[in-house]
CSV table of C-alpha atoms and ligand atoms in Angstrom, one decimal:
chain,number,residue,atom,x,y,z
A,8,MET,CA,-113.7,-61.5,-136.3
A,9,ALA,CA,-110.8,-58.9,-136.3
A,10,ALA,CA,-110.4,-56.8,-139.4
A,11,LEU,CA,-108.4,-58.2,-142.0
A,12,ARG,CA,-105.1,-56.5,-142.6
A,13,LEU,CA,-102.6,-56.3,-145.6
A,14,GLY,CA,-100.6,-59.3,-145.7
A,15,ASP,CA,-103.0,-61.6,-143.7
A,16,THR,CA,-104.4,-64.7,-145.5
A,17,ALA,CA,-107.8,-64.2,-147.0
A,18,PRO,CA,-109.8,-66.6,-145.2
A,19,ASN,CA,-111.0,-69.4,-147.1
A,20,PHE,CA,-115.0,-70.4,-147.1
A,21,SER,CA,-117.5,-72.1,-149.2
A,22,ALA,CA,-120.7,-70.1,-150.4
A,23,LYS,CA,-123.8,-70.3,-152.5
A,24,THR,CA,-123.3,-68.1,-155.5
A,25,THR,CA,-125.1,-67.3,-158.7
A,26,GLU,CA,-122.6,-69.8,-160.5
A,27,GLY,CA,-123.2,-72.6,-157.8
A,28,GLU,CA,-121.4,-73.6,-154.7
A,29,ILE,CA,-118.0,-72.1,-154.6
A,30,THR,CA,-114.8,-72.8,-152.4
A,31,PHE,CA,-112.9,-69.6,-152.5
A,32,HIS,CA,-109.4,-70.6,-152.6
A,33,GLU,CA,-110.2,-73.5,-154.9
A,34,TRP,CA,-112.2,-71.2,-157.2
A,35,LEU,CA,-109.2,-68.6,-157.3
A,36,GLY,CA,-106.5,-71.2,-158.0
A,37,ASP,CA,-103.3,-69.5,-158.8
A,38,LYS,CA,-104.9,-66.3,-160.1
A,39,TRP,CA,-105.5,-62.7,-158.4
A,40,GLY,CA,-108.8,-62.0,-156.9
A,41,VAL,CA,-111.2,-59.2,-156.2
A,42,LEU,CA,-113.7,-60.0,-153.6
A,43,PHE,CA,-116.3,-57.1,-153.0
A,44,SER,CA,-119.4,-56.4,-151.0
A,45,HIS,CA,-122.5,-54.2,-151.8
A,46,PRO,CA,-125.3,-53.3,-149.5
A,47,ALA,CA,-128.3,-54.7,-150.9
A,48,ASP,CA,-130.0,-56.0,-154.1
A,49,PHE,CA,-132.4,-53.6,-156.0
A,50,THR,CA,-130.6,-50.5,-155.2
A,51,PRO,CA,-129.5,-47.9,-157.4
A,52,VAL,CA,-125.8,-47.3,-157.0
A,53,CYS,CA,-125.1,-51.1,-156.6
A,54,THR,CA,-126.9,-51.7,-159.7
A,55,THR,CA,-124.5,-49.4,-161.7
A,56,GLU,CA,-121.4,-50.9,-159.8
A,57,LEU,CA,-122.2,-54.4,-160.9
A,58,GLY,CA,-122.9,-53.4,-164.3
A,59,MET,CA,-119.6,-51.8,-164.6
A,60,VAL,CA,-117.9,-54.8,-163.1
A,61,ALA,CA,-119.4,-57.0,-165.9
A,62,LYS,CA,-118.2,-54.6,-168.5
A,63,LEU,CA,-114.8,-54.6,-167.3
A,64,LYS,CA,-114.7,-58.5,-167.1
A,65,ASP,CA,-112.0,-58.4,-170.2
A,66,GLU,CA,-109.8,-56.0,-168.2
A,67,PHE,CA,-109.8,-58.2,-165.2
A,68,GLU,CA,-109.0,-61.4,-167.3
A,69,LYS,CA,-106.1,-59.5,-168.8
A,70,ARG,CA,-104.7,-59.0,-165.4
A,71,ASN,CA,-105.3,-62.6,-164.6
A,72,VAL,CA,-107.9,-61.6,-162.1
A,73,LYS,CA,-111.1,-63.4,-160.8
A,74,VAL,CA,-113.9,-61.0,-159.4
A,75,MET,CA,-116.8,-62.1,-157.0
A,76,GLY,CA,-119.4,-59.9,-155.4
A,77,LEU,CA,-121.4,-60.5,-152.3
A,78,SER,CA,-124.5,-59.0,-150.5
A,79,ILE,CA,-126.6,-60.8,-147.8
A,80,ASP,CA,-129.6,-61.0,-150.0
A,81,PRO,CA,-130.6,-64.7,-150.8
A,82,LEU,CA,-130.1,-66.3,-154.1
A,83,ASP,CA,-133.4,-65.9,-155.7
A,84,SER,CA,-133.3,-62.2,-155.1
A,85,HIS,CA,-129.7,-62.1,-156.8
A,86,GLU,CA,-131.1,-63.9,-159.8
A,87,VAL,CA,-134.0,-61.8,-160.2
A,88,TRP,CA,-131.8,-58.4,-159.7
A,89,ILE,CA,-129.2,-59.7,-162.3
A,90,LYS,CA,-132.0,-59.4,-164.8
A,91,ASP,CA,-132.5,-55.7,-163.9
A,92,ILE,CA,-128.7,-55.0,-164.0
A,93,ASN,CA,-128.3,-56.7,-167.5
A,94,GLU,CA,-131.3,-54.7,-168.9
A,95,THR,CA,-130.4,-51.4,-167.3
A,96,GLN,CA,-126.6,-51.3,-167.6
A,97,ASN,CA,-126.6,-52.9,-170.9
A,98,THR,CA,-124.4,-55.8,-170.1
A,99,THR,CA,-124.4,-59.3,-168.9
A,100,VAL,CA,-123.4,-60.2,-165.4
A,101,ASN,CA,-120.6,-62.5,-165.8
A,102,PHE,CA,-119.1,-63.1,-162.5
A,103,PRO,CA,-120.4,-64.9,-159.3
A,104,MET,CA,-122.3,-63.0,-156.7
A,105,ILE,CA,-122.4,-64.7,-153.1
A,106,ALA,CA,-125.8,-64.9,-151.5
A,107,ASP,CA,-124.6,-64.4,-147.9
A,108,ASP,CA,-127.9,-64.4,-146.3
A,109,ASP,CA,-126.4,-66.3,-143.1
A,110,LYS,CA,-123.9,-63.4,-143.0
A,111,TYR,CA,-121.0,-65.9,-142.8
A,112,VAL,CA,-118.7,-64.4,-145.4
A,113,SER,CA,-119.6,-60.9,-144.6
A,114,THR,CA,-118.7,-61.8,-140.8
A,115,LEU,CA,-115.6,-63.4,-141.6
A,116,TYR,CA,-114.3,-60.4,-143.9
A,117,ASP,CA,-115.7,-57.7,-141.5
A,118,MET,CA,-118.0,-56.3,-144.1
A,119,ILE,CA,-120.7,-55.4,-141.8
A,120,HIS,CA,-119.8,-52.0,-139.9
A,121,PRO,CA,-122.6,-51.4,-137.4
A,122,ASN,CA,-121.9,-48.0,-136.7
A,123,ALA,CA,-122.5,-47.2,-140.3
A,124,ASP,CA,-125.3,-49.8,-140.8
A,125,ASP,CA,-126.1,-52.8,-138.4
A,126,LYS,CA,-127.7,-55.0,-140.9
A,127,LEU,CA,-126.2,-54.3,-144.5
A,128,THR,CA,-122.6,-54.8,-145.8
A,129,VAL,CA,-120.7,-51.7,-146.7
A,130,ARG,CA,-118.8,-51.5,-149.9
A,131,SER,CA,-115.7,-53.4,-149.1
A,132,VAL,CA,-113.1,-54.5,-151.6
A,133,PHE,CA,-110.3,-56.8,-151.1
A,134,VAL,CA,-107.6,-57.6,-153.6
A,135,ILE,CA,-106.0,-61.0,-153.1
A,136,GLY,CA,-102.7,-62.2,-154.6
A,137,PRO,CA,-102.0,-65.6,-156.2
A,138,ASP,CA,-100.5,-66.4,-152.7
A,139,LYS,CA,-103.9,-65.7,-151.1
A,140,LYS,CA,-102.7,-62.8,-149.2
A,141,VAL,CA,-104.6,-59.6,-148.9
A,142,LYS,CA,-102.9,-57.1,-151.0
A,143,LEU,CA,-105.3,-54.1,-150.8
A,144,THR,CA,-108.5,-53.2,-149.1
A,145,LEU,CA,-110.9,-50.3,-149.7
A,146,THR,CA,-114.0,-49.6,-147.7
A,147,TYR,CA,-116.7,-47.1,-149.0
A,148,PRO,CA,-120.2,-46.2,-147.5
A,149,ALA,CA,-123.4,-47.1,-149.1
A,150,SER,CA,-123.9,-43.7,-150.7
A,151,THR,CA,-120.6,-43.6,-152.6
A,152,GLY,CA,-120.2,-45.8,-155.5
A,153,ARG,CA,-116.6,-47.3,-156.1
A,154,ASN,CA,-114.5,-46.2,-159.2
A,155,PHE,CA,-113.5,-49.7,-160.6
A,156,PHE,CA,-111.0,-47.9,-163.0
A,157,GLU,CA,-109.1,-46.9,-159.8
A,158,ILE,CA,-109.3,-50.8,-158.6
A,159,LEU,CA,-107.8,-51.7,-162.2
A,160,ARG,CA,-105.2,-48.9,-161.7
A,161,ALA,CA,-104.4,-50.2,-158.3
A,162,ILE,CA,-103.9,-53.9,-159.4
A,163,ASP,CA,-101.7,-52.8,-162.1
A,164,SER,CA,-99.3,-51.3,-159.3
A,165,LEU,CA,-99.7,-54.2,-157.1
A,166,GLN,CA,-98.6,-56.6,-159.8
A,167,LEU,CA,-95.7,-54.5,-161.1
A,168,THR,CA,-94.4,-53.9,-157.6
A,169,ALA,CA,-94.7,-57.7,-156.8
A,170,ASP,CA,-92.1,-58.3,-159.7
A,171,TYR,CA,-89.7,-55.4,-159.7
A,172,LYS,CA,-88.2,-53.3,-156.9
A,173,VAL,CA,-90.2,-50.2,-157.7
A,174,ALA,CA,-93.0,-48.2,-156.3
A,175,THR,CA,-95.4,-46.3,-158.0
A,176,PRO,CA,-95.9,-42.4,-157.3
A,177,VAL,CA,-98.8,-40.4,-157.0
A,178,ASN,CA,-101.6,-40.6,-159.9
A,179,TRP,CA,-99.5,-43.3,-161.5
A,180,ASN,CA,-101.0,-45.4,-164.4
A,181,ASP,CA,-99.7,-48.1,-166.4
A,182,GLY,CA,-96.7,-47.0,-168.4
A,183,ASP,CA,-95.6,-44.0,-166.3
A,184,ASP,CA,-92.4,-43.7,-164.6
A,185,CYS,CA,-91.7,-45.5,-161.3
A,186,ILE,CA,-89.7,-45.0,-158.2
A,187,ILE,CA,-86.7,-47.3,-157.3
A,188,VAL,CA,-87.4,-48.5,-153.8
A,189,ASN,CA,-85.0,-47.2,-151.1
A,190,SER,CA,-83.5,-50.8,-150.5
A,191,ILE,CA,-81.7,-50.9,-153.8
A,192,SER,CA,-78.2,-49.0,-153.7
A,193,ASP,CA,-77.4,-46.7,-156.7
A,194,GLU,CA,-74.8,-49.4,-158.0
A,195,ASP,CA,-77.7,-52.2,-158.0
A,196,ALA,CA,-80.1,-49.9,-159.6
A,197,VAL,CA,-77.7,-49.2,-162.6
A,198,LYS,CA,-77.8,-53.3,-162.9
A,199,LYS,CA,-81.5,-53.7,-162.4
A,200,PHE,CA,-82.6,-50.7,-164.3
A,201,PRO,CA,-81.1,-50.8,-167.8
A,202,LYS,CA,-83.3,-48.0,-168.8
A,203,GLY,CA,-81.5,-45.9,-166.5
A,204,PHE,CA,-82.8,-43.4,-163.6
A,205,VAL,CA,-82.9,-39.9,-162.5
A,206,LYS,CA,-81.8,-39.1,-159.0
A,207,VAL,CA,-83.8,-36.3,-157.9
A,208,LYS,CA,-82.7,-36.5,-154.4
A,209,PRO,CA,-80.9,-39.7,-152.8
A,210,TYR,CA,-84.3,-41.1,-151.8
A,211,LEU,CA,-86.3,-40.1,-154.9
A,212,ARG,CA,-84.9,-42.0,-158.2
A,213,VAL,CA,-87.2,-42.1,-161.0
A,214,THR,CA,-87.2,-44.9,-163.6
A,215,PRO,CA,-89.1,-45.8,-166.8
A,216,GLN,CA,-91.6,-48.5,-166.1
A,217,PRO,CA,-89.1,-51.7,-166.1
A,218,ASN,CA,-91.7,-54.0,-167.9
A,219,LYS,CA,-92.7,-51.7,-170.8
B,317,BEZ,C1,-127.4,-48.0,-153.5
B,317,BEZ,O1,-126.7,-48.8,-153.8
B,317,BEZ,O2,-128.0,-47.1,-154.3
B,317,BEZ,C2,-127.7,-48.0,-151.8
B,317,BEZ,C3,-127.6,-48.9,-151.1
B,317,BEZ,C4,-127.7,-49.0,-149.8
B,317,BEZ,C5,-128.0,-47.8,-149.3
B,317,BEZ,C6,-128.1,-46.5,-149.9
B,317,BEZ,C7,-127.9,-46.6,-151.3
Protein backbone atom coordinates (compact mmCIF):
# COMPACT_ATOMS: atom_id res chain seq x y z
CA MET A 1 0.00 0.00 0.00
CA ALA A 2 1.49 3.36 -1.04
CA ALA A 3 1.78 5.95 1.71
CA LEU A 4 -1.22 8.23 2.04
CA ARG A 5 -0.54 11.79 1.02
CA LEU A 6 -2.22 15.08 1.79
CA GLY A 7 -5.34 15.47 -0.35
CA ASP A 8 -5.85 11.70 -0.76
CA THR A 9 -9.17 10.20 0.31
CA ALA A 10 -8.78 8.52 3.70
CA PRO A 11 -9.55 4.86 2.93
CA ASN A 12 -12.77 3.51 4.36
CA PHE A 13 -12.75 0.32 6.46
CA SER A 14 -14.81 -1.66 8.94
CA ALA A 15 -13.05 -2.62 12.14
CA LYS A 16 -13.54 -4.12 15.59
CA THR A 17 -13.22 -1.41 18.21
CA THR A 18 -13.75 -0.99 21.92
CA GLU A 19 -17.07 0.66 20.98
CA GLY A 20 -18.22 -2.16 18.67
CA GLU A 21 -17.83 -2.73 14.93
CA ILE A 22 -17.33 0.63 13.19
CA THR A 23 -17.37 1.57 9.52
CA PHE A 24 -15.03 4.52 9.44
CA HIS A 25 -16.69 6.89 6.95
CA GLU A 26 -20.13 6.25 8.41
CA TRP A 27 -18.80 6.85 11.92
CA LEU A 28 -17.15 10.13 10.84
CA GLY A 29 -20.36 11.39 9.23
CA ASP A 30 -19.82 15.04 8.36
CA LYS A 31 -17.28 15.67 11.14
CA TRP A 32 -13.52 16.06 11.11
CA GLY A 33 -11.57 13.00 12.25
CA VAL A 34 -8.29 12.07 13.89
CA LEU A 35 -7.12 8.49 13.39
CA PHE A 36 -3.97 7.70 15.35
CA SER A 37 -1.95 4.57 15.98
CA HIS A 38 0.20 3.62 18.95
CA PRO A 39 2.72 0.78 19.08
CA ALA A 40 1.29 -1.54 21.72
CA ASP A 41 -1.01 -1.95 24.70
CA PHE A 42 0.45 -1.97 28.23
CA THR A 43 3.33 0.33 27.30
CA PRO A 44 4.14 3.47 29.28
CA VAL A 45 4.25 6.24 26.67
CA CYS A 46 1.07 4.97 24.99
CA THR A 47 -0.66 4.89 28.37
CA THR A 48 0.05 8.61 28.85
CA GLU A 49 -0.95 9.49 25.29
CA LEU A 50 -4.30 7.73 25.43
CA GLY A 51 -5.04 9.25 28.83
CA MET A 52 -4.37 12.70 27.39
CA VAL A 53 -6.60 12.12 24.36
CA ALA A 54 -9.41 11.13 26.73
CA LYS A 55 -8.87 14.31 28.78
CA LEU A 56 -9.00 16.42 25.61
CA LYS A 57 -12.36 15.02 24.46
CA ASP A 58 -14.12 18.37 25.03
CA GLU A 59 -11.44 20.20 23.03
CA PHE A 60 -11.88 17.81 20.09
CA GLU A 61 -15.67 18.06 20.33
CA LYS A 62 -15.51 21.87 20.38
CA ARG A 63 -13.75 21.62 17.03
CA ASN A 64 -16.29 19.09 15.64
CA VAL A 65 -13.61 16.37 15.60
CA LYS A 66 -14.05 12.65 16.32
CA VAL A 67 -11.01 10.69 17.49
CA MET A 68 -10.15 7.01 17.05
CA GLY A 69 -7.06 5.10 18.24
CA LEU A 70 -5.50 1.92 16.88
CA SER A 71 -3.00 -0.74 17.80
CA ILE A 72 -2.51 -4.27 16.57
CA ASP A 73 -3.43 -5.76 19.94
CA PRO A 74 -6.70 -7.69 20.29
CA LEU A 75 -9.91 -6.36 21.80
CA ASP A 76 -9.64 -8.21 25.11
CA SER A 77 -6.18 -6.69 25.62
CA HIS A 78 -7.50 -3.16 24.87
CA GLU A 79 -10.33 -3.69 27.36
CA VAL A 80 -8.03 -4.70 30.20
CA TRP A 81 -5.48 -1.97 29.39
CA ILE A 82 -8.16 0.74 29.32
CA LYS A 83 -8.78 0.04 33.01
CA ASP A 84 -5.09 0.76 33.68
CA ILE A 85 -5.24 3.97 31.60
CA ASN A 86 -8.29 5.17 33.50
CA GLU A 87 -6.68 4.35 36.84
CA THR A 88 -3.18 5.73 36.22
CA GLN A 89 -4.10 8.77 34.10
CA ASN A 90 -7.10 9.72 36.20
CA THR A 91 -9.52 9.75 33.29
CA THR A 92 -12.07 7.64 31.42
CA VAL A 93 -11.17 6.54 27.92
CA ASN A 94 -14.07 7.90 25.89
CA PHE A 95 -13.17 7.19 22.27
CA PRO A 96 -12.99 3.95 20.22
CA MET A 97 -9.74 2.03 19.87
CA ILE A 98 -9.37 -0.31 16.92
CA ALA A 99 -8.20 -3.85 17.69
CA ASP A 100 -6.23 -4.31 14.48
CA ASP A 101 -4.90 -7.77 15.20
CA ASP A 102 -5.13 -8.77 11.52
CA LYS A 103 -3.21 -5.53 10.64
CA TYR A 104 -5.81 -4.65 8.01
CA VAL A 105 -6.19 -0.97 8.91
CA SER A 106 -2.53 -0.45 9.83
CA THR A 107 -1.52 -1.80 6.42
CA LEU A 108 -4.17 0.31 4.66
CA TYR A 109 -2.83 3.44 6.38
CA ASP A 110 0.88 2.42 6.17
CA MET A 111 1.27 2.56 9.94
CA ILE A 112 3.90 -0.19 10.14
CA HIS A 113 7.33 1.06 9.13
CA PRO A 114 9.47 -2.10 8.93
CA ASN A 115 12.80 -0.28 9.17
CA ALA A 116 11.67 1.14 12.52
CA ASP A 117 9.85 -1.97 13.74
CA ASP A 118 8.63 -4.80 11.56
CA LYS A 119 5.73 -5.77 13.83
CA LEU A 120 4.38 -2.77 15.72
CA THR A 121 2.66 0.34 14.43
CA VAL A 122 4.53 3.64 14.69
CA ARG A 123 2.82 6.71 16.18
CA SER A 124 0.89 7.87 13.10
CA VAL A 125 -1.69 10.65 13.08
CA PHE A 126 -4.12 11.36 10.24
CA VAL A 127 -6.35 14.41 10.41
CA ILE A 128 -9.26 13.94 8.02
CA GLY A 129 -11.64 16.66 6.82
CA PRO A 130 -15.42 16.42 6.45
CA ASP A 131 -14.77 15.68 2.75
CA LYS A 132 -12.85 12.53 3.92
CA LYS A 133 -9.59 13.90 2.51
CA VAL A 134 -6.34 13.64 4.46
CA LYS A 135 -5.50 17.15 5.70
CA LEU A 136 -2.44 16.45 7.87
CA THR A 137 -0.19 13.53 8.74
CA LEU A 138 2.36 13.08 11.49
CA THR A 139 4.68 10.16 12.22
CA TYR A 140 6.56 9.80 15.50
CA PRO A 141 8.69 6.87 16.63
CA ALA A 142 7.72 4.64 19.55
CA SER A 143 10.12 6.38 21.93
CA THR A 144 8.64 9.87 21.44
CA GLY A 145 5.19 10.63 22.76
CA ARG A 146 3.13 13.10 20.74
CA ASN A 147 1.96 16.52 21.86
CA PHE A 148 -1.82 16.49 21.43
CA PHE A 149 -2.00 20.23 22.12
CA GLU A 150 -0.03 20.63 18.88
CA ILE A 151 -2.55 18.45 17.08
CA LEU A 152 -5.39 20.69 18.36
CA ARG A 153 -3.43 23.78 17.33
CA ALA A 154 -2.90 22.36 13.83
CA ILE A 155 -6.63 21.52 13.58
CA ASP A 156 -7.41 25.15 14.45
CA SER A 157 -5.23 26.21 11.53
CA LEU A 158 -6.69 23.59 9.15
CA GLN A 159 -10.24 24.65 9.95
CA LEU A 160 -9.50 28.37 9.69
CA THR A 161 -7.61 28.07 6.41
CA ALA A 162 -10.38 25.87 4.94
CA ASP A 163 -12.80 28.79 5.37
CA TYR A 164 -10.67 31.91 4.78
CA LYS A 165 -7.98 32.87 2.30
CA VAL A 166 -5.32 32.97 4.98
CA ALA A 167 -2.35 30.91 6.11
CA THR A 168 -1.02 30.70 9.66
CA PRO A 169 2.57 31.71 10.45
CA VAL A 170 5.20 30.09 12.63
CA ASN A 171 4.04 29.18 16.16
CA TRP A 172 0.57 30.57 15.42
CA ASN A 173 -2.17 29.95 17.95
CA ASP A 174 -5.90 30.51 17.61
CA GLY A 175 -6.52 34.26 17.90
CA ASP A 176 -3.13 35.35 16.55
CA ASP A 177 -2.64 37.35 13.37
CA CYS A 178 -2.72 35.49 10.05
CA ILE A 179 -1.13 35.87 6.64
CA ILE A 180 -3.18 36.69 3.55
CA VAL A 181 -2.54 34.14 0.80
CA ASN A 182 -0.64 35.44 -2.19
CA SER A 183 -3.37 34.57 -4.72
CA ILE A 184 -5.44 37.47 -3.31
CA SER A 185 -4.69 40.91 -4.77
CA ASP A 186 -4.39 43.95 -2.48
CA GLU A 187 -7.72 45.23 -3.88
CA ASP A 188 -9.50 41.98 -3.03
CA ALA A 189 -7.76 41.84 0.35
CA VAL A 190 -9.30 45.22 1.25
CA LYS A 191 -12.76 43.77 0.59
CA LYS A 192 -12.18 40.33 2.13
CA PHE A 193 -10.39 41.51 5.27
CA PRO A 194 -12.36 44.45 6.69
CA LYS A 195 -10.15 44.53 9.80
CA GLY A 196 -7.36 45.69 7.49
CA PHE A 197 -3.88 44.37 6.85
CA VAL A 198 -0.26 45.39 7.12
CA LYS A 199 1.82 44.99 3.99
CA VAL A 200 5.25 44.12 5.39
CA LYS A 201 6.40 43.01 1.93
CA PRO A 202 4.32 42.46 -1.22
CA TYR A 203 4.30 38.73 -0.36
CA LEU A 204 3.86 39.15 3.42
CA ARG A 205 0.54 40.73 4.38
CA VAL A 206 -0.62 40.33 7.96
CA THR A 207 -4.25 40.58 9.11
CA PRO A 208 -6.09 39.95 12.37
CA GLN A 209 -7.67 36.49 12.48
CA PRO A 210 -10.79 36.97 10.34
CA ASN A 211 -13.24 34.87 12.38
CA LYS A 212 -12.48 36.39 15.80
C1 LIG B 1 5.70 3.07 24.96
O1 LIG B 1 4.55 3.41 24.67
O2 LIG B 1 6.20 3.38 26.02
C2 LIG B 1 6.51 2.27 23.98
C3 LIG B 1 5.89 1.44 23.08
C4 LIG B 1 6.66 0.67 22.21
C5 LIG B 1 8.03 0.78 22.24
C6 LIG B 1 8.64 1.66 23.14
C7 LIG B 1 7.88 2.41 24.01
